[in-house]
mmCIF file with all atom_site columns, C-alpha atoms in Angstrom:
data_model
loop_
_atom_site.group_PDB
_atom_site.id
_atom_site.type_symbol
_atom_site.label_atom_id
_atom_site.label_alt_id
_atom_site.label_comp_id
_atom_site.label_asym_id
_atom_site.label_entity_id
_atom_site.label_seq_id
_atom_site.pdbx_PDB_ins_code
_atom_site.Cartn_x
_atom_site.Cartn_y
_atom_site.Cartn_z
_atom_site.occupancy
_atom_site.B_iso_or_equiv
_atom_site.pdbx_formal_charge
_atom_site.auth_seq_id
_atom_site.auth_comp_id
_atom_site.auth_asym_id
_atom_site.auth_atom_id
_atom_site.pdbx_PDB_model_num
ATOM 1  C CA . UNK A 1 1  ? 1.072   14.085  -15.008 1.00 58.00 ? 1  UNK A CA 1
ATOM 2  C CA . UNK A 1 2  ? 1.576   16.793  -12.314 1.00 71.00 ? 2  UNK A CA 1
ATOM 3  C CA . UNK A 1 3  ? 0.013   15.836  -8.717  1.00 68.00 ? 3  UNK A CA 1
ATOM 4  C CA . UNK A 1 4  ? -1.666  18.339  -6.475  1.00 78.00 ? 4  UNK A CA 1
ATOM 5  C CA . UNK A 1 5  ? 0.622   19.498  -3.392  1.00 80.00 ? 5  UNK A CA 1
ATOM 6  C CA . UNK A 1 6  ? -1.627  17.919  -1.445  1.00 80.00 ? 6  UNK A CA 1
ATOM 7  C CA . UNK A 1 7  ? -0.782  14.101  -2.487  1.00 82.00 ? 7  UNK A CA 1
ATOM 8  C CA . UNK A 1 8  ? 2.800   14.283  -2.041  1.00 83.00 ? 8  UNK A CA 1
ATOM 9  C CA . UNK A 1 9  ? 3.323   14.096  1.504   1.00 87.00 ? 9  UNK A CA 1
ATOM 10 C CA . UNK A 1 10 ? 0.966   10.936  1.266   1.00 86.00 ? 10 UNK A CA 1
ATOM 11 C CA . UNK A 1 11 ? 3.025   9.526   -1.012  1.00 85.00 ? 11 UNK A CA 1
ATOM 12 C CA . UNK A 1 12 ? 5.931   10.319  0.722   1.00 87.00 ? 12 UNK A CA 1
ATOM 13 C CA . UNK A 1 13 ? 4.549   8.617   3.536   1.00 90.00 ? 13 UNK A CA 1
ATOM 14 C CA . UNK A 1 14 ? 3.407   5.710   2.167   1.00 89.00 ? 14 UNK A CA 1
ATOM 15 C CA . UNK A 1 15 ? 6.774   5.049   0.598   1.00 90.00 ? 15 UNK A CA 1
ATOM 16 C CA . UNK A 1 16 ? 8.410   5.484   3.802   1.00 91.00 ? 16 UNK A CA 1
ATOM 17 C CA . UNK A 1 17 ? 6.096   2.901   5.262   1.00 92.00 ? 17 UNK A CA 1
ATOM 18 C CA . UNK A 1 18 ? 6.840   0.412   2.686   1.00 90.00 ? 18 UNK A CA 1
ATOM 19 C CA . UNK A 1 19 ? 10.186  0.770   3.374   1.00 90.00 ? 19 UNK A CA 1
ATOM 20 C CA . UNK A 1 20 ? 10.105  0.379   6.750   1.00 92.00 ? 20 UNK A CA 1
ATOM 21 C CA . UNK A 1 21 ? 7.976   -2.850  6.591   1.00 92.00 ? 21 UNK A CA 1
ATOM 22 C CA . UNK A 1 22 ? 9.011   -4.345  3.750   1.00 90.00 ? 22 UNK A CA 1
ATOM 23 C CA . UNK A 1 23 ? 12.610  -2.962  3.248   1.00 89.00 ? 23 UNK A CA 1
ATOM 24 C CA . UNK A 1 24 ? 13.954  -1.103  -0.004  1.00 89.00 ? 24 UNK A CA 1
ATOM 25 C CA . UNK A 1 25 ? 14.132  -4.028  -2.409  1.00 88.00 ? 25 UNK A CA 1
ATOM 26 C CA . UNK A 1 26 ? 10.524  -5.266  -1.598  1.00 86.00 ? 26 UNK A CA 1
ATOM 27 C CA . UNK A 1 27 ? 9.110   -1.887  -1.381  1.00 86.00 ? 27 UNK A CA 1
ATOM 28 C CA . UNK A 1 28 ? 9.757   -1.293  -4.709  1.00 87.00 ? 28 UNK A CA 1
ATOM 29 C CA . UNK A 1 29 ? 9.240   -4.704  -6.419  1.00 85.00 ? 29 UNK A CA 1
ATOM 30 C CA . UNK A 1 30 ? 5.711   -3.793  -4.950  1.00 85.00 ? 30 UNK A CA 1
ATOM 31 C CA . UNK A 1 31 ? 5.339   -0.567  -6.441  1.00 84.00 ? 31 UNK A CA 1
ATOM 32 C CA . UNK A 1 32 ? 6.710   -1.861  -9.618  1.00 81.00 ? 32 UNK A CA 1
ATOM 33 C CA . UNK A 1 33 ? 4.082   -4.794  -9.492  1.00 79.00 ? 33 UNK A CA 1
ATOM 34 C CA . UNK A 1 34 ? 1.693   -2.107  -8.890  1.00 77.00 ? 34 UNK A CA 1
ATOM 35 C CA . UNK A 1 35 ? 2.246   -0.069  -11.718 1.00 71.00 ? 35 UNK A CA 1
ATOM 36 C CA . UNK A 1 36 ? 2.757   -2.829  -14.391 1.00 68.00 ? 36 UNK A CA 1
ATOM 37 C CA . UNK A 1 37 ? -0.512  -4.438  -12.931 1.00 57.00 ? 37 UNK A CA 1
ATOM 38 C CA . UNK A 1 38 ? -2.797  -1.708  -13.982 1.00 60.00 ? 38 UNK A CA 1
ATOM 39 C CA . UNK A 1 39 ? -5.500  -4.186  -14.573 1.00 59.00 ? 39 UNK A CA 1
ATOM 40 C CA . UNK A 1 40 ? -5.852  -7.641  -12.188 1.00 68.00 ? 40 UNK A CA 1
ATOM 41 C CA . UNK A 1 41 ? -3.799  -6.158  -9.685  1.00 63.00 ? 41 UNK A CA 1
ATOM 42 C CA . UNK A 1 42 ? -5.704  -3.152  -9.022  1.00 67.00 ? 42 UNK A CA 1
ATOM 43 C CA . UNK A 1 43 ? -8.808  -5.553  -9.105  1.00 74.00 ? 43 UNK A CA 1
ATOM 44 C CA . UNK A 1 44 ? -7.770  -7.697  -6.544  1.00 72.00 ? 44 UNK A CA 1
ATOM 45 C CA . UNK A 1 45 ? -6.827  -5.018  -4.095  1.00 73.00 ? 45 UNK A CA 1
ATOM 46 C CA . UNK A 1 46 ? -10.046 -3.152  -4.411  1.00 77.00 ? 46 UNK A CA 1
ATOM 47 C CA . UNK A 1 47 ? -12.055 -6.962  -4.297  1.00 78.00 ? 47 UNK A CA 1
ATOM 48 C CA . UNK A 1 48 ? -9.784  -7.643  -0.994  1.00 78.00 ? 48 UNK A CA 1
ATOM 49 C CA . UNK A 1 49 ? -10.439 -4.319  0.753   1.00 79.00 ? 49 UNK A CA 1
ATOM 50 C CA . UNK A 1 50 ? -13.859 -3.208  -0.427  1.00 81.00 ? 50 UNK A CA 1
ATOM 51 C CA . UNK A 1 51 ? -14.857 -0.136  1.153   1.00 84.00 ? 51 UNK A CA 1
ATOM 52 C CA . UNK A 1 52 ? -12.333 -0.362  4.038   1.00 81.00 ? 52 UNK A CA 1
ATOM 53 C CA . UNK A 1 53 ? -11.252 2.582   5.120   1.00 81.00 ? 53 UNK A CA 1
ATOM 54 C CA . UNK A 1 54 ? -7.574  3.460   6.560   1.00 78.00 ? 54 UNK A CA 1
ATOM 55 C CA . UNK A 1 55 ? -8.301  2.750   10.072  1.00 83.00 ? 55 UNK A CA 1
ATOM 56 C CA . UNK A 1 56 ? -10.141 -0.874  8.920   1.00 85.00 ? 56 UNK A CA 1
ATOM 57 C CA . UNK A 1 57 ? -7.150  -1.619  6.764   1.00 82.00 ? 57 UNK A CA 1
ATOM 58 C CA . UNK A 1 58 ? -4.390  -0.608  9.154   1.00 81.00 ? 58 UNK A CA 1
ATOM 59 C CA . UNK A 1 59 ? -6.312  -2.461  12.281  1.00 84.00 ? 59 UNK A CA 1
ATOM 60 C CA . UNK A 1 60 ? -6.608  -5.493  10.063  1.00 82.00 ? 60 UNK A CA 1
ATOM 61 C CA . UNK A 1 61 ? -2.952  -5.384  8.924   1.00 79.00 ? 61 UNK A CA 1
ATOM 62 C CA . UNK A 1 62 ? -1.770  -5.019  12.650  1.00 80.00 ? 62 UNK A CA 1
ATOM 63 C CA . UNK A 1 63 ? -3.820  -7.824  13.802  1.00 83.00 ? 63 UNK A CA 1
ATOM 64 C CA . UNK A 1 64 ? -2.028  -9.736  11.152  1.00 77.00 ? 64 UNK A CA 1
ATOM 65 C CA . UNK A 1 65 ? 1.129   -9.042  11.948  1.00 77.00 ? 65 UNK A CA 1
ATOM 66 C CA . UNK A 1 66 ? 0.852   -9.384  15.804  1.00 79.00 ? 66 UNK A CA 1
ATOM 67 C CA . UNK A 1 67 ? -0.666  -13.141 14.714  1.00 78.00 ? 67 UNK A CA 1
ATOM 68 C CA . UNK A 1 68 ? 2.116   -13.640 12.702  1.00 63.00 ? 68 UNK A CA 1
ATOM 69 C CA . UNK A 1 69 ? 4.970   -13.527 15.210  1.00 55.00 ? 69 UNK A CA 1
#
């Protein structure tokens, strides 16, 4: 499948964030799990985040990380 040119920078940025936050091994495992889990995993993610926008997701993750320290 050929991706539209505008999706490449977003994918690259997402990968960089995953690697920075999780490390290369966990980021790779995460992506593989998503690819394998086209069914239930994707549904669970959609149920968890609902219609939340990127800013809301970022805020929730940031708040969670601040509380985890």
